[in-house]
GROMACS .gro file of C-alpha atoms in nm:
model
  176
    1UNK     CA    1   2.781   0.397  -1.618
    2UNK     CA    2   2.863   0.254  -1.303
    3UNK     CA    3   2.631   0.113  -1.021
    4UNK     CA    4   2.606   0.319  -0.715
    5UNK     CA    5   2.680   0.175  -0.395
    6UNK     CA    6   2.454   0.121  -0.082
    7UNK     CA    7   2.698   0.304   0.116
    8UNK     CA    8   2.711   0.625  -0.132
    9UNK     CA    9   2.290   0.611  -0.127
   10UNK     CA   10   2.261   0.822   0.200
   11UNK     CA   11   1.989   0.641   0.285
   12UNK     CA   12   1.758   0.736   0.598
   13UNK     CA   13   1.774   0.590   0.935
   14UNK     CA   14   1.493   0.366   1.061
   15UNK     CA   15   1.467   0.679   1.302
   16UNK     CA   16   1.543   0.954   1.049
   17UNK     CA   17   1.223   0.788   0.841
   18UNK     CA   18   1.019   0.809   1.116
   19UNK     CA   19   1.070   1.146   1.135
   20UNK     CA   20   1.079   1.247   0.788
   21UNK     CA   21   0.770   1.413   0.604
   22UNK     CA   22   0.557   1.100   0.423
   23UNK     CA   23   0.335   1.104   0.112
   24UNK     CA   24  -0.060   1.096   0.242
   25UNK     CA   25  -0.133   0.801   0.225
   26UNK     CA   26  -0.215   0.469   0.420
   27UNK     CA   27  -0.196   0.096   0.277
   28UNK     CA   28  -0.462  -0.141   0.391
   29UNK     CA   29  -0.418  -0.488   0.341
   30UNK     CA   30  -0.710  -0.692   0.352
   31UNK     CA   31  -0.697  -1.051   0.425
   32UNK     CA   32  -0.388  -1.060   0.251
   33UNK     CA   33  -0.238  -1.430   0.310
   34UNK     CA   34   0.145  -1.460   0.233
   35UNK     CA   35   0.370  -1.282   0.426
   36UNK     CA   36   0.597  -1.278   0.099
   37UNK     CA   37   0.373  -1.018  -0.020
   38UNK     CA   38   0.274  -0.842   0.328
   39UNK     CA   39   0.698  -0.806   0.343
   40UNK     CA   40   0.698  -0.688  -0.011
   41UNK     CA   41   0.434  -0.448   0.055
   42UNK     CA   42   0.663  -0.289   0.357
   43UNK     CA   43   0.964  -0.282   0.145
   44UNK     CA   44   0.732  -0.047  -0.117
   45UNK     CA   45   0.563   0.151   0.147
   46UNK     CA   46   0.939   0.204   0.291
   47UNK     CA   47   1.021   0.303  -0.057
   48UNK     CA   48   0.816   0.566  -0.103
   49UNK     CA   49   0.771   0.710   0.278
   50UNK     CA   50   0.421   0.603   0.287
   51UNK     CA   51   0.283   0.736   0.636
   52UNK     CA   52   0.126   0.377   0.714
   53UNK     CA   53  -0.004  -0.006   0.671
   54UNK     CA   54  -0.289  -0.153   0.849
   55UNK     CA   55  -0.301  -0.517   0.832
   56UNK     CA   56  -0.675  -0.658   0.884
   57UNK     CA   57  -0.809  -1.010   0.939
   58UNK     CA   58  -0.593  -1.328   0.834
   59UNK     CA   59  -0.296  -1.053   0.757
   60UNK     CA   60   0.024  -1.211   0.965
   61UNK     CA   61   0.170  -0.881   1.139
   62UNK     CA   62   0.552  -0.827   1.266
   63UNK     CA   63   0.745  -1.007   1.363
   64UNK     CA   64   0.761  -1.259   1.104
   65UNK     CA   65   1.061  -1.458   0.963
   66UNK     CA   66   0.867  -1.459   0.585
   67UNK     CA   67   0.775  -1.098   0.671
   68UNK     CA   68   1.117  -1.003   0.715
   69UNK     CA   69   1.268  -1.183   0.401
   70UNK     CA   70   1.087  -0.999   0.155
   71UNK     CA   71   1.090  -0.660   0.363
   72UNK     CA   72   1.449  -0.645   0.483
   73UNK     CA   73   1.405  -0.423   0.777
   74UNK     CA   74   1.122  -0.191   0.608
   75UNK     CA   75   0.868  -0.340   0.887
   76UNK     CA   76   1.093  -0.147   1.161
   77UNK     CA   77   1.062   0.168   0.973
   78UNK     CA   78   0.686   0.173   0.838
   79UNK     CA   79   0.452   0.202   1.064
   80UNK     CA   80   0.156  -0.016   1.113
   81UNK     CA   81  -0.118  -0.137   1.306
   82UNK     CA   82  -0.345  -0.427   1.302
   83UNK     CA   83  -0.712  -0.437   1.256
   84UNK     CA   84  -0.987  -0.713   1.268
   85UNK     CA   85  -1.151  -0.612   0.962
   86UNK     CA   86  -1.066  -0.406   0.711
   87UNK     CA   87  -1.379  -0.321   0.692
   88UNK     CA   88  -1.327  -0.157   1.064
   89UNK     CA   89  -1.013  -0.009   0.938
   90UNK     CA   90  -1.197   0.196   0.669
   91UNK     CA   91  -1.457   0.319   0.947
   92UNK     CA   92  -1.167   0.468   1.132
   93UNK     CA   93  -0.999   0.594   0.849
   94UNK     CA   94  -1.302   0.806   0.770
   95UNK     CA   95  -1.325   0.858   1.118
   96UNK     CA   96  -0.960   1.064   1.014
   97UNK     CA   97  -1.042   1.189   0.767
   98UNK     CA   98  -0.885   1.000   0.490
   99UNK     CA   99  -1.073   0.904   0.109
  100UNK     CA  100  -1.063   0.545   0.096
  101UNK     CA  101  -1.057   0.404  -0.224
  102UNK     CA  102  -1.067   0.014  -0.275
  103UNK     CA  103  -0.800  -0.084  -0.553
  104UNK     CA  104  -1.048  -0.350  -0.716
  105UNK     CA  105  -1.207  -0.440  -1.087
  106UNK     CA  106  -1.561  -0.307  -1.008
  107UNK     CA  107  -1.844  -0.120  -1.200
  108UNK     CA  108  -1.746   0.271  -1.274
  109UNK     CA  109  -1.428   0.221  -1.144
  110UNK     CA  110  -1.171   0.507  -1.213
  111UNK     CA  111  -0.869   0.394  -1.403
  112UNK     CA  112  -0.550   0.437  -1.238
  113UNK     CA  113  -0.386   0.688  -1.513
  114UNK     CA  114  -0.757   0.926  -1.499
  115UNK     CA  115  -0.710   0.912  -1.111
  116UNK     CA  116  -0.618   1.285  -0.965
  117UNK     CA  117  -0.469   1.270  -0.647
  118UNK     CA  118  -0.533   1.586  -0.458
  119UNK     CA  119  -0.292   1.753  -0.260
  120UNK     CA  120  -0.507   1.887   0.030
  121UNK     CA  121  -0.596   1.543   0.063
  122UNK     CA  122  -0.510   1.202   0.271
  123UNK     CA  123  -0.593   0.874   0.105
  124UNK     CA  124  -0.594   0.525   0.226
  125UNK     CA  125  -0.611   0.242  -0.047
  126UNK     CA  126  -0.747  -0.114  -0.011
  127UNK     CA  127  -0.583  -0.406  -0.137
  128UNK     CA  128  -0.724  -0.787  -0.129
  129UNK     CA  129  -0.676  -1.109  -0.111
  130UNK     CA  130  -0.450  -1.296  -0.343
  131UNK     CA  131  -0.785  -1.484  -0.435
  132UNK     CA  132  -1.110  -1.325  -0.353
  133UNK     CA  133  -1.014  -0.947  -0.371
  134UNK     CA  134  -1.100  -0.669  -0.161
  135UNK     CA  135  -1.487  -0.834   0.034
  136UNK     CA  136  -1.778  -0.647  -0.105
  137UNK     CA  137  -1.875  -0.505   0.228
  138UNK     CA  138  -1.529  -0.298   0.249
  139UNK     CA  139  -1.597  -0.159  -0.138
  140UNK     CA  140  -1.941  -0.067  -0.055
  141UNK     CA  141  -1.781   0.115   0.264
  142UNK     CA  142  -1.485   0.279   0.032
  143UNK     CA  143  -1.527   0.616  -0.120
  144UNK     CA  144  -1.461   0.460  -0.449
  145UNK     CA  145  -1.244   0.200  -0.645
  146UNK     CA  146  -0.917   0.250  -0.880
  147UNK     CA  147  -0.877  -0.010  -1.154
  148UNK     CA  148  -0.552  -0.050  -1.282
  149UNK     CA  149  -0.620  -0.160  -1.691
  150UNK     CA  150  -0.500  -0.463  -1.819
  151UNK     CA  151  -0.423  -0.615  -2.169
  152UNK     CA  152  -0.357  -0.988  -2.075
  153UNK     CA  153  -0.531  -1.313  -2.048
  154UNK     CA  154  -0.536  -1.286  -1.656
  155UNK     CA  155  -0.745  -1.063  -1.517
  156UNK     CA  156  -0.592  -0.954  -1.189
  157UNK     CA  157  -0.178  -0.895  -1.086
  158UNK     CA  158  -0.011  -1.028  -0.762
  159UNK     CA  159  -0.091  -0.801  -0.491
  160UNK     CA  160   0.204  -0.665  -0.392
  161UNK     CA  161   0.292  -0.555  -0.771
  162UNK     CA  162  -0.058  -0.410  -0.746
  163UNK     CA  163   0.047  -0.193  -0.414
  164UNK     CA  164   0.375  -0.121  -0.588
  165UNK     CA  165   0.175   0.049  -0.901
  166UNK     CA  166  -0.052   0.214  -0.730
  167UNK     CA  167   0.195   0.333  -0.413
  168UNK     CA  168   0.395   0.473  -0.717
  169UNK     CA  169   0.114   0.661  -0.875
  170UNK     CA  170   0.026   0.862  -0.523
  171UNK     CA  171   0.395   0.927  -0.485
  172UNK     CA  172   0.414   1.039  -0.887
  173UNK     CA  173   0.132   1.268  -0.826
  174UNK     CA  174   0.187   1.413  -0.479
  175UNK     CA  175   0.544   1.442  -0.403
  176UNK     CA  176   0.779   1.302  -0.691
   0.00000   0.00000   0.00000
């Protein structure tokens, strides 16, 4: 087998993506701290032609030398848009229309792999802080919570593998 090159990829323009059809569904990233992972999180979202990241309370936004490192140009192509709260951004998601589901360990959570994305459908999902999680008030505001199981000692994931597991699951179900 031999590795394809970049070049032989065919890979979108930042203004062919803009164009392009995107899965359903908009990232929220609440009070996420480290730009490593906000960057990360643009690179996945890029990945999978998500239609959009909000970016609520401490969140850095674009432009951002750490932003950039781990995103390598995806913050040109994804769109975004900042929020004080992510709390506000779920209002105005609903306000659009969108199920918003908090990705967080709560009671009668739905486990990622019994989750069924519908079609006719637009979802947002809510990712935390590295620390605290998504804030109580934004879960109680969500239309539910996916849990994504785990086996291990720890009990949560980095947030930005947590986007790219879920991000992969609405893209599985809904356009892959």
């Amino acid at each position: 087998m031999r590795k394809i090159r970049t070049v032989e990829m065919q890979r979108l323009t930042v203004e062919e993506y803009r164009e392009a059809a995107k899965l359903p569904l908009v990232v929220v990233l609440d009070d996420v701290r480290s730009m490593y992972n906000i960057g990360s999180v643009f690179r996945t979202c890029d990945a999978f032609r998500v239609e959009s990241i909000v970016l609520c309370g401490i969140c850095q936004t674009p432009p951002a030398t750490e932003i950039h490192k781990t995103a390598l140009g995806a913050e040109d192509a994804v769109s975004w848009k900042y929020a004080p709260t992510a709390l506000e951004a779920v209002e105005m998601l609903h306000a659009e229309g969108y199920e918003v589901l908090a990705v967080e360990q709560v009671e009668h959570s739905t486990k990622l792999q019994n989750f069924r994305a519908d079609g006719q459908k637009r979802y947002a999902v809510v990712l935390g802080n590295e620390v605290k999680g998504v804030h109580q008030e934004v879960v109680d505001a969500c239309d539910g919570c996916l849990e994504i199981p785990q086996l291990g000692t720890k009990h949560s994931m980095n947030v930005s593998v947590t986007a790219g597991i879920v991000i992969y699951e609405f893209a599985r179900q809904l356009v892959l």
